[in-house]
mmCIF file of C-alpha atoms in Angstrom:
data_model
loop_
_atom_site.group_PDB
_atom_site.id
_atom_site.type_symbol
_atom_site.label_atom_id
_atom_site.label_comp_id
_atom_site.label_asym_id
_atom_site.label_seq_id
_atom_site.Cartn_x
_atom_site.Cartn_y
_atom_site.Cartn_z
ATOM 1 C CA UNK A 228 161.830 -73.563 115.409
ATOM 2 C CA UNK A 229 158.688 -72.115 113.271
ATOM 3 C CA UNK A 230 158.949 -69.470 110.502
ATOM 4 C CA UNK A 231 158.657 -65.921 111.762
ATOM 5 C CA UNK A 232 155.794 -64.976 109.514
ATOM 6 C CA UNK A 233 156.079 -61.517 111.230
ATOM 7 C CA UNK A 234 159.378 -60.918 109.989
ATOM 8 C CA UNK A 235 158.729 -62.103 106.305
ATOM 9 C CA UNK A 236 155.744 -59.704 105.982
ATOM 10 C CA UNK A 237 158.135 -57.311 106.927
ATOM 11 C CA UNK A 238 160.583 -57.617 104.494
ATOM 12 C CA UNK A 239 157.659 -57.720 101.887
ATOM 13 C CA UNK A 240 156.192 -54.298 103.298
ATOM 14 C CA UNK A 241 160.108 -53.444 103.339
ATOM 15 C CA UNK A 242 160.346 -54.378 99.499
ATOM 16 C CA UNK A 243 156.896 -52.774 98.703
ATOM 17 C CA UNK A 244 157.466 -49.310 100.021
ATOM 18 C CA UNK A 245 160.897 -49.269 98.422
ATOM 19 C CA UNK A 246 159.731 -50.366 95.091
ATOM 20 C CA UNK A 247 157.119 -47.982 95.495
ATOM 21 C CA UNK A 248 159.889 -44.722 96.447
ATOM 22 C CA UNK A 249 161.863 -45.483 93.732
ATOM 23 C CA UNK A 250 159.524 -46.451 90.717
ATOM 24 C CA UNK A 251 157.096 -43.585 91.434
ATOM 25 C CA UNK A 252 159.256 -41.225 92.981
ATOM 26 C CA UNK A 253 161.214 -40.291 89.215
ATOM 27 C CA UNK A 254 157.417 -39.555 88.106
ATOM 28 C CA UNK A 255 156.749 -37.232 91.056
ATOM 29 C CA UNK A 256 159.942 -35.350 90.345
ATOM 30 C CA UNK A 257 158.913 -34.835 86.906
ATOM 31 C CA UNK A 258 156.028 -33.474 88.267
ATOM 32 C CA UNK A 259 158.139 -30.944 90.829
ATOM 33 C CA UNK A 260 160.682 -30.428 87.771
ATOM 34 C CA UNK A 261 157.384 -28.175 85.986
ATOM 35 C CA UNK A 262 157.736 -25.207 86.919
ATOM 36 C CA UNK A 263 161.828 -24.917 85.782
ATOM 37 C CA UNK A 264 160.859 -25.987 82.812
ATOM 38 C CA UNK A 265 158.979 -23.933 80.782
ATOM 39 C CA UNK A 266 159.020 -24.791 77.197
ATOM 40 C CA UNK A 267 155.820 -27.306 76.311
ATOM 41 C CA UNK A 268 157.760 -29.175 73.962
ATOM 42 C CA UNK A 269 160.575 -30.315 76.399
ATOM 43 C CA UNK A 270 157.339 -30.970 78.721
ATOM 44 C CA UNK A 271 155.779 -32.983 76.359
ATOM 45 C CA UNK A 272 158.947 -35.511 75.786
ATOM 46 C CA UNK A 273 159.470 -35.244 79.835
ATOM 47 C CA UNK A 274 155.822 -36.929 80.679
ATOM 48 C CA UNK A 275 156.359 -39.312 77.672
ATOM 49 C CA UNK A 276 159.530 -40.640 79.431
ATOM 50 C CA UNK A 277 156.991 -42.260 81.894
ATOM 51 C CA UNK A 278 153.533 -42.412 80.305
ATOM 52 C CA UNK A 279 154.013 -46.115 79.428
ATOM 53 C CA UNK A 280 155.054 -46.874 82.802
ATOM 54 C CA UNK A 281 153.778 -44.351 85.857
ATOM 55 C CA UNK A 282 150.523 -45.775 86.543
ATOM 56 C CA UNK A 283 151.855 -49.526 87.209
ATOM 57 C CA UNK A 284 154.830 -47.867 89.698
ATOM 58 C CA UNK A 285 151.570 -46.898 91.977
ATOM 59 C CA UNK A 286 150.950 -50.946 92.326
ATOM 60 C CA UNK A 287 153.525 -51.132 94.936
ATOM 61 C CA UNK A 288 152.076 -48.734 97.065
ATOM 62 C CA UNK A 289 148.694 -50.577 97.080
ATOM 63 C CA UNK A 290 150.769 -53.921 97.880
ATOM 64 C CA UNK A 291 152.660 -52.328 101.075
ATOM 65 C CA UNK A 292 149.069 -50.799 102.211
ATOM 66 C CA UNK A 293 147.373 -53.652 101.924
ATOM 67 C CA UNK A 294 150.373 -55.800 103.310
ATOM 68 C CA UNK A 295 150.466 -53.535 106.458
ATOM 69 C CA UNK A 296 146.498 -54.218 107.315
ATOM 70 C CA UNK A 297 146.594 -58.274 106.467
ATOM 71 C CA UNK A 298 149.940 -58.772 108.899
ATOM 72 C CA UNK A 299 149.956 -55.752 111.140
ATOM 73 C CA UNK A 300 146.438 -54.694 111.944
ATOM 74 C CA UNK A 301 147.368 -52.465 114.791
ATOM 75 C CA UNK A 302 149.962 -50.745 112.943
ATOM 76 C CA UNK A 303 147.516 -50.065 109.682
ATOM 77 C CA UNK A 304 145.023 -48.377 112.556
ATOM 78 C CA UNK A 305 147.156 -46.424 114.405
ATOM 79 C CA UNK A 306 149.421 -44.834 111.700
ATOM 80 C CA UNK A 307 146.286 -44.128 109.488
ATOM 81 C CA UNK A 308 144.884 -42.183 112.649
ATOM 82 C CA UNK A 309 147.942 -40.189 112.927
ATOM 83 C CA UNK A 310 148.534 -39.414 110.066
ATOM 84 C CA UNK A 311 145.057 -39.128 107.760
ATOM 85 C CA UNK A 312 145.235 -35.460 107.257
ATOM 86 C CA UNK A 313 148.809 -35.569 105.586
ATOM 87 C CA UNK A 314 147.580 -39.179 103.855
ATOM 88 C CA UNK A 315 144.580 -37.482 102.522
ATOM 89 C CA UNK A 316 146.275 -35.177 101.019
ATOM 90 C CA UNK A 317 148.396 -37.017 99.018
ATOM 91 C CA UNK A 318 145.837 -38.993 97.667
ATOM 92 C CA UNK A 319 144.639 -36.083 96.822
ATOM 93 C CA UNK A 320 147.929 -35.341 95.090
ATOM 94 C CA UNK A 321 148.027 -38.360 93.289
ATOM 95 C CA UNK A 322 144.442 -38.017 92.085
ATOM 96 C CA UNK A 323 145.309 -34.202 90.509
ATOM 97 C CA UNK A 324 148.370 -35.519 89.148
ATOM 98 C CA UNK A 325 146.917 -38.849 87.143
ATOM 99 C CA UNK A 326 143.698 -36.837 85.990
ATOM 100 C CA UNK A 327 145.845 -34.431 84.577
ATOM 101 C CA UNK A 328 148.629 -36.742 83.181
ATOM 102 C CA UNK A 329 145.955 -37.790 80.548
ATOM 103 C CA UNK A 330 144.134 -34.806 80.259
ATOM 104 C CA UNK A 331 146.841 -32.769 79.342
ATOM 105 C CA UNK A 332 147.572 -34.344 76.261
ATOM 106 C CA UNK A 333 144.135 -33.854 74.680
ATOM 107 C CA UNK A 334 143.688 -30.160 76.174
ATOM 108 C CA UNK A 335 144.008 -27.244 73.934
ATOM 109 C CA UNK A 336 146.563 -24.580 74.428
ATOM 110 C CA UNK A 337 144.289 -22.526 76.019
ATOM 111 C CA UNK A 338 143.490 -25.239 78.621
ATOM 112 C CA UNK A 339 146.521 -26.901 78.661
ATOM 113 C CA UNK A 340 148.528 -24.808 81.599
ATOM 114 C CA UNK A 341 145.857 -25.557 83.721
ATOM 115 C CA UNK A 342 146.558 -29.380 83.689
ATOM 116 C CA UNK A 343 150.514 -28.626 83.777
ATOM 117 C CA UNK A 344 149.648 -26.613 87.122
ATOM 118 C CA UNK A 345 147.386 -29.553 88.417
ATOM 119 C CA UNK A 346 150.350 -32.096 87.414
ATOM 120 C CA UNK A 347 152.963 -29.738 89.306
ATOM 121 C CA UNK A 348 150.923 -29.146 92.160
ATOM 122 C CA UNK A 349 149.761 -32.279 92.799
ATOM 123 C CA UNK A 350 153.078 -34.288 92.018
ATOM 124 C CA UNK A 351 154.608 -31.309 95.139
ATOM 125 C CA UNK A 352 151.901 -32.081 97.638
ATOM 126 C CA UNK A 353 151.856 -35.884 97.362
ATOM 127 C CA UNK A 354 155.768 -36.070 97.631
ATOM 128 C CA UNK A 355 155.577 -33.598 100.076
ATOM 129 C CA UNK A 356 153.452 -35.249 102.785
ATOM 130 C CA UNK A 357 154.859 -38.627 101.978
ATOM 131 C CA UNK A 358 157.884 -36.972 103.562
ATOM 132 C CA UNK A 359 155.709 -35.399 106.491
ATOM 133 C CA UNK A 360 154.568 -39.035 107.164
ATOM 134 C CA UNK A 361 157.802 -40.529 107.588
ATOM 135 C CA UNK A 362 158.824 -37.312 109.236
ATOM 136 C CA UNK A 363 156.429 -37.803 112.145
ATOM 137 C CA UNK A 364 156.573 -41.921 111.872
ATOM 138 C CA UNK A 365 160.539 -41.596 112.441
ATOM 139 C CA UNK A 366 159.618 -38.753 115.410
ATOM 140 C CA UNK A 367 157.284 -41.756 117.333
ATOM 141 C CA UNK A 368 153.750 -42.219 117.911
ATOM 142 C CA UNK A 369 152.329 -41.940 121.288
ATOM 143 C CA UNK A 370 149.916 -45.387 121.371
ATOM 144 C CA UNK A 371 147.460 -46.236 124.388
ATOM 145 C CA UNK A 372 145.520 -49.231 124.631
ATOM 146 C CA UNK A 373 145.891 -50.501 121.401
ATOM 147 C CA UNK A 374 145.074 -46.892 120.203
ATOM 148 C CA UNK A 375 146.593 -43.412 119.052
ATOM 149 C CA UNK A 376 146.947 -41.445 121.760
ATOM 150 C CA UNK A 377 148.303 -37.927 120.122
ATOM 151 C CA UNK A 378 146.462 -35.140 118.732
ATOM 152 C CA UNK A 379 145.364 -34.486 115.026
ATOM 153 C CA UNK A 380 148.086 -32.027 114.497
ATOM 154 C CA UNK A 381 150.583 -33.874 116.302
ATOM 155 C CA UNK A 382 152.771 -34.451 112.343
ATOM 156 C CA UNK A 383 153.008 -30.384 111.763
ATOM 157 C CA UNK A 384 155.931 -30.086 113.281
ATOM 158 C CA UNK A 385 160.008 -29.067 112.391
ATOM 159 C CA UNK A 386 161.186 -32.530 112.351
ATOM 160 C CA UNK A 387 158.520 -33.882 109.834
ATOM 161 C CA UNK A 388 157.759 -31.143 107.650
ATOM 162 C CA UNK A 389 161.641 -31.020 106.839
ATOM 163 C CA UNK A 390 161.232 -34.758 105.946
ATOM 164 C CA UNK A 391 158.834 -33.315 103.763
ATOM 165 C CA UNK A 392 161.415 -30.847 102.021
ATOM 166 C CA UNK A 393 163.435 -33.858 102.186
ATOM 167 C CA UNK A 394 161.903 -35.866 100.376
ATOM 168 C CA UNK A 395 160.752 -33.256 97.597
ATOM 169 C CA UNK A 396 164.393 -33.136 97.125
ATOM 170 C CA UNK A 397 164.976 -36.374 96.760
ATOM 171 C CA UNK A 398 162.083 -36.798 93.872
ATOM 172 C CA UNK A 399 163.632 -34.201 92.188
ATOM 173 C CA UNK A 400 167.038 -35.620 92.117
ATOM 174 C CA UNK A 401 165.388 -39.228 90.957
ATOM 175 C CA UNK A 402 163.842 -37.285 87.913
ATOM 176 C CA UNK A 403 166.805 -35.476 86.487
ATOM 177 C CA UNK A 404 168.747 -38.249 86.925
ATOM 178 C CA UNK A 405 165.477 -40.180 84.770
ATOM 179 C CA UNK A 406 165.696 -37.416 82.180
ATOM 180 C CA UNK A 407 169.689 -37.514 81.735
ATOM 181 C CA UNK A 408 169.107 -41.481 81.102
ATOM 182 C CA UNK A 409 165.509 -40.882 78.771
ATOM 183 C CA UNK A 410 166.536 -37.804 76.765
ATOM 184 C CA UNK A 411 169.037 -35.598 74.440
ATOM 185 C CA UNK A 412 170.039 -32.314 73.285
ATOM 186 C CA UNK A 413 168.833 -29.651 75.283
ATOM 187 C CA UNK A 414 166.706 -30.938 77.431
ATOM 188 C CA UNK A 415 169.688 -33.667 78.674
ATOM 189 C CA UNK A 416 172.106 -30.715 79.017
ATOM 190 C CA UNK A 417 170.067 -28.695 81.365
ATOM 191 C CA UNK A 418 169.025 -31.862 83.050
ATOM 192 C CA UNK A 419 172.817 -32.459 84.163
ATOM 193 C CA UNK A 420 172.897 -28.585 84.958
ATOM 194 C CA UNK A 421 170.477 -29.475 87.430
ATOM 195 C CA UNK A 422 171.541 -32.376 88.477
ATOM 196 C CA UNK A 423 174.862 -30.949 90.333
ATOM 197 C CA UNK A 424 173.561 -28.476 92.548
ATOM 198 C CA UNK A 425 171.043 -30.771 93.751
ATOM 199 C CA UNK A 426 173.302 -33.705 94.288
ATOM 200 C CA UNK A 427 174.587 -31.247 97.018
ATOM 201 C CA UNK A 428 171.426 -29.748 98.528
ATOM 202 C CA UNK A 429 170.496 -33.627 98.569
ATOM 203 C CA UNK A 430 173.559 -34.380 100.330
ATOM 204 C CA UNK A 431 172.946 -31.479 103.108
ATOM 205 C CA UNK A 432 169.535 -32.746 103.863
ATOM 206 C CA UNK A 433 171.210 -36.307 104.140
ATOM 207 C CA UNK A 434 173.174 -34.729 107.100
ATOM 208 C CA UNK A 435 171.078 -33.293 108.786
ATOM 209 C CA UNK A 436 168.677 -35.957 109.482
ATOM 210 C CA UNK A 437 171.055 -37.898 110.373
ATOM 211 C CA UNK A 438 172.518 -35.726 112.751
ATOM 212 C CA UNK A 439 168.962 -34.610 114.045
ATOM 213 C CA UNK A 440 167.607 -38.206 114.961
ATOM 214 C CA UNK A 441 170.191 -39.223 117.379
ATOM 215 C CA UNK A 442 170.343 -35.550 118.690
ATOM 216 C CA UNK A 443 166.265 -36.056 119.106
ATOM 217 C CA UNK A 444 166.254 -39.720 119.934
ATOM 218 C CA UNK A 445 168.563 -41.532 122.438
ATOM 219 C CA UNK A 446 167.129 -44.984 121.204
ATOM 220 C CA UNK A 447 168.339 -43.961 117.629
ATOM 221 C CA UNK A 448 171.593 -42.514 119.192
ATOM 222 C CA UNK A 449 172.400 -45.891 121.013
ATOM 223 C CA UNK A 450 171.518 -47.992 117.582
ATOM 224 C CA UNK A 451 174.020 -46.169 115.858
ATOM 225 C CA UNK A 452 176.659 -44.856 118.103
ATOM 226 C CA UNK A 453 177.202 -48.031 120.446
ATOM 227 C CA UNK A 454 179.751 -50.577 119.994
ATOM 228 C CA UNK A 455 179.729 -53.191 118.089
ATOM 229 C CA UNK A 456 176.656 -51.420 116.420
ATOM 230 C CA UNK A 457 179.242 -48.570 115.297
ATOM 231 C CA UNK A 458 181.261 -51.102 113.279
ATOM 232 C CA UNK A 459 178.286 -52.806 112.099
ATOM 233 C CA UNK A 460 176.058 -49.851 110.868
ATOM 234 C CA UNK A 461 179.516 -47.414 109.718
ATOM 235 C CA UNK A 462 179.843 -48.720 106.550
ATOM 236 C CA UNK A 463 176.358 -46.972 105.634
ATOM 237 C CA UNK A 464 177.190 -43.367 105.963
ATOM 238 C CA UNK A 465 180.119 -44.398 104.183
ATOM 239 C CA UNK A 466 178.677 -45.805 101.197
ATOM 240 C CA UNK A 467 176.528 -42.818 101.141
ATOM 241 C CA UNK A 468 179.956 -40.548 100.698
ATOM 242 C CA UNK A 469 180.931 -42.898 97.884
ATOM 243 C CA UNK A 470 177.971 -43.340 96.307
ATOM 244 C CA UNK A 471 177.615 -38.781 96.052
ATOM 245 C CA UNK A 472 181.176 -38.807 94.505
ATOM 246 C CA UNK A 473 180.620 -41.540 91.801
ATOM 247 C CA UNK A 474 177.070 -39.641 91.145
ATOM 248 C CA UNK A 475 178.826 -36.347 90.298
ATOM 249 C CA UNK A 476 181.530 -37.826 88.494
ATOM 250 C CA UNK A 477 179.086 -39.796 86.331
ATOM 251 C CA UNK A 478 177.693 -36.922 85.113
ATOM 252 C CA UNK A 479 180.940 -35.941 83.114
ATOM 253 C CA UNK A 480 180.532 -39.561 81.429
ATOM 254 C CA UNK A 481 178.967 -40.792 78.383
ATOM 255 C CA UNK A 482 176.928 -43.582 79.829
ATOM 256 C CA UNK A 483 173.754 -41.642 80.917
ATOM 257 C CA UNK A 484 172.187 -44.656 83.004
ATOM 258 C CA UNK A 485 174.960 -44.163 85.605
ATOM 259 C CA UNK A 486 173.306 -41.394 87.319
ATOM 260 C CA UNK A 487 170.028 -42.770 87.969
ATOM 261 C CA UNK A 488 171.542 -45.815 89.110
ATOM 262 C CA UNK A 489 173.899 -43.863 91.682
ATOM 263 C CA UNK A 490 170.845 -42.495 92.918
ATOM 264 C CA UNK A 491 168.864 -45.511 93.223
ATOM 265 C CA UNK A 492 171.803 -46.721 95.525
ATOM 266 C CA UNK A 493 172.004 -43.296 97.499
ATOM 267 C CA UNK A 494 167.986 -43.651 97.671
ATOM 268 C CA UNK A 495 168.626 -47.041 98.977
ATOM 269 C CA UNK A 496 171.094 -46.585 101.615
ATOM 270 C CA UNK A 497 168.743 -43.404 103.115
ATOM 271 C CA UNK A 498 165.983 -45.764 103.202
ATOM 272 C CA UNK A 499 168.423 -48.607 104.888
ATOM 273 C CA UNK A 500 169.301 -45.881 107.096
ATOM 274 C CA UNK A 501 165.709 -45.152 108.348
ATOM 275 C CA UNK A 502 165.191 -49.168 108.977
ATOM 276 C CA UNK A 503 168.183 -49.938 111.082
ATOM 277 C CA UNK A 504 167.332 -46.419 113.191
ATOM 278 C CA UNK A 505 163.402 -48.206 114.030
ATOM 279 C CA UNK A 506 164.147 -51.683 114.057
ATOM 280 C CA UNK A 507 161.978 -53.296 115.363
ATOM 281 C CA UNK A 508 159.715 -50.785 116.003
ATOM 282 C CA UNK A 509 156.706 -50.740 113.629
ATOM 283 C CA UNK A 510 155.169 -47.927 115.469
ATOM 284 C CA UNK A 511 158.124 -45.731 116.779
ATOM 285 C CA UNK A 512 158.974 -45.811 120.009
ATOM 286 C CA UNK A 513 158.034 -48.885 121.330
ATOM 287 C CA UNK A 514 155.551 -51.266 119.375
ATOM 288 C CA UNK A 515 157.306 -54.035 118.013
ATOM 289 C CA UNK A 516 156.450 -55.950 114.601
ATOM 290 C CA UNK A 517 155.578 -58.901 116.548
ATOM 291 C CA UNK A 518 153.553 -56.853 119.037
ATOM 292 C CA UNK A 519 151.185 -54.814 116.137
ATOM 293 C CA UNK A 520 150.914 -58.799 114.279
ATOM 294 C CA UNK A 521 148.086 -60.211 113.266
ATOM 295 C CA UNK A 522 147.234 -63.778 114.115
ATOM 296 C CA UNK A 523 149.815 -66.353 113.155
ATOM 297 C CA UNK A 524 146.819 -68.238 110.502
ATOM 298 C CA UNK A 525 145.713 -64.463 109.348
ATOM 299 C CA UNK A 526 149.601 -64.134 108.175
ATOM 300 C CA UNK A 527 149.912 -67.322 106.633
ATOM 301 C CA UNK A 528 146.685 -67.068 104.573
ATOM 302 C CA UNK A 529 147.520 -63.612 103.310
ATOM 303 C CA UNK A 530 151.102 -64.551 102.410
ATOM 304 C CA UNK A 531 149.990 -67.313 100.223
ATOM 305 C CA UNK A 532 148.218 -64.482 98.325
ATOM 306 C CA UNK A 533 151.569 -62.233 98.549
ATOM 307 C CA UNK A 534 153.765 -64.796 97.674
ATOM 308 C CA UNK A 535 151.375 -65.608 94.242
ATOM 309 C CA UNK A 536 151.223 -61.712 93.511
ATOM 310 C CA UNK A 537 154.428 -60.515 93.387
ATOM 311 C CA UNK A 538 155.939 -62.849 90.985
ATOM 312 C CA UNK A 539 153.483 -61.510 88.253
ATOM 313 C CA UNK A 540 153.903 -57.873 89.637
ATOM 314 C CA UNK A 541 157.723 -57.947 89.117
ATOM 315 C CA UNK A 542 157.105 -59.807 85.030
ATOM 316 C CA UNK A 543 155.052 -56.884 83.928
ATOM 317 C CA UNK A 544 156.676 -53.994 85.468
ATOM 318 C CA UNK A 545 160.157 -55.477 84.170
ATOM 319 C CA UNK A 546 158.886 -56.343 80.888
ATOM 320 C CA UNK A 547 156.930 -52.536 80.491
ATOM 321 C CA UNK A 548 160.460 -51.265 81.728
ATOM 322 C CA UNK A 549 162.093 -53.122 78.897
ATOM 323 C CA UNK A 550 159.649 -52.572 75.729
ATOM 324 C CA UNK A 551 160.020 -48.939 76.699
ATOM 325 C CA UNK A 552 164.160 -48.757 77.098
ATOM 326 C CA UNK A 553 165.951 -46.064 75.432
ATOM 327 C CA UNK A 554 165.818 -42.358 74.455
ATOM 328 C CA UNK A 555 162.559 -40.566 74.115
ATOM 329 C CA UNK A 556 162.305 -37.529 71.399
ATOM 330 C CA UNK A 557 160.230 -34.998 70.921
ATOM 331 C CA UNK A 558 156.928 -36.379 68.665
ATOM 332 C CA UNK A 559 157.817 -40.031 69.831
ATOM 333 C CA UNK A 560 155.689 -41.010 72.482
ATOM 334 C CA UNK A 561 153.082 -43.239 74.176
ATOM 335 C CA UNK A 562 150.432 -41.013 73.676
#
């Protein structure tokens, strides 16, 4: 029996996107936190929490791009085709919000709530049509002859845009749960204020996808509501139940890592949620991962390269992670 290269370059795509959600998505809900706070100061300590770190998170999404066109060629064509208007535009995101991350701290006062608007702004788009993108992914892609079949517009629609919301939400909850963990006083305090409604709103969105996708979907309906798949898959939803009541109780609790970390895990389970409903499906409804492969010696050759990568990849983001630990004050910071 020969390795199933196809289903290792999944699991690093798998790995690479997640990575990506979670290291960059605290950042982006910095970025959507803005505009509720309004005091520079508190601003200032807030992008210092990830200055040392926020431009390395963005490595991961480079490694599951580049992953998907080395081991799935026909998936990297037809989902960039889909879905380049809402991809454009959050590279277009990213680019507002990482010119203005450094530009802000040398602007003067006069210039500097321009940059805070670009950071905002850009950190709300990108999030926002990364959501739009797995809105319309999860909704299916109409493929003929190797190629996309659906119009340009095909991703504006209910379903993805309140993926899009979504996912805004979820950013948002990943950076106050950041900010409880990097900082004190004030700022910490209304950072758990926050946190609580949102843990809630977050939960409701939770729902509702997952009610909406087998409603929409009968393949997702019979992956999740067919015996012995019921028994298999329940103990997701219900980890998801746990996992909101431990979050809210941890923010009553002196150890201000705990409610990052309970997100992380609710973060997790979503995104283990949104696997098992496509599986095997790279291209939603019906293209397989071993369909959209590339050749068997293309996969090999590139994993080498993977496999070589990532170690070093995981060493410097853990070690940044770890020269950077602790509390972050107002007038300490990376820049």
């Amino acid at each position: 029996m020969g390795i199933d290269l196809s289903l290792i370059w999944i699991v690093i795509i798998f790995f690479g996107v997640m990575m990506y959600v979670v290291m960059d998505g605290f950042d982006l809900g910095i970025g959507i936190l803005f505009p509720f706070v309004p005091d520079r100061h508190d601003r200032d300590v807030m992008m210092n929490t990830v200055a040392p770190v926020w431009d390395g998170n963005e490595t991961w999404l480079v490694l599951g791009g580049a992953g998907l066109l080395a081991a799935f060629p026909l998936a990297y064509s037809v989902l960039l085709s889909a879905l380049y208007l809402p991809l454009i535009l959050m590279l277009l995101g990213l680019i507002f919000r990482g010119v203005a991350f450094e530009f802000r701290f040398k602007a003067n006062d006069r210039e500097r709530p321009v940059w805070d608007l670009a950071f905002a702004g850009g950190s709300v788009v990108a999030a926002f049509c990364q959501g739009v993108a797995l809105g319309a992914f999860i909704d299916g892609l109409p493929v003929r002859d190797g190629a996309y079949a659906g119009g340009t517009f095909s991703w504006f629609a209910p379903f993805p845009l309140f993926c899009g919301v979504g996912v805004l939400l979820a950013y948002m909850l990943l950076g106050t749960t950041w900010l409880i963990m990097k900082t004190e006083g004030a700022l910490h305090a209304r950072m758990v204020q926050v946190t609580r409604p949102l843990v809630w709103i977050m939960l409701a969105s939770i729902v509702a996808v997952s009610i909406w996708t087998p409603l929409a979907h009968a393949r997702i309906s019979e992956r999740w509501f067919t015996f012995p798949n019921l028994l298999w898959f329940s103990p997701v939803p219900i980890l998801v139940v746990l996992g909101t009541v431990l979050l809210l109780r941890s923010l009553r609790g002196e150890v201000h890592s705990q409610p990052f970390l309970y997100t992380l895990g609710l973060i997790f389970l979503g995104y283990t949620g949104l696997a098992i409903s496509t599986w095997p499906n790279i291209i939603p409804p019906s293209i397989s991962i071993w369909t959209a492969a590339a050749p068997p010696q293309s996969q090999g050759f590139a994993l080498v390269g993977a496999l070589f990568v990532i170690p070093f990849i995981l060493v410097y983001t853990t070690w940044s992670y770890y020269v950077f630990r602790g509390k972050v004050r107002l007038g300490e910071g990376y820049h």
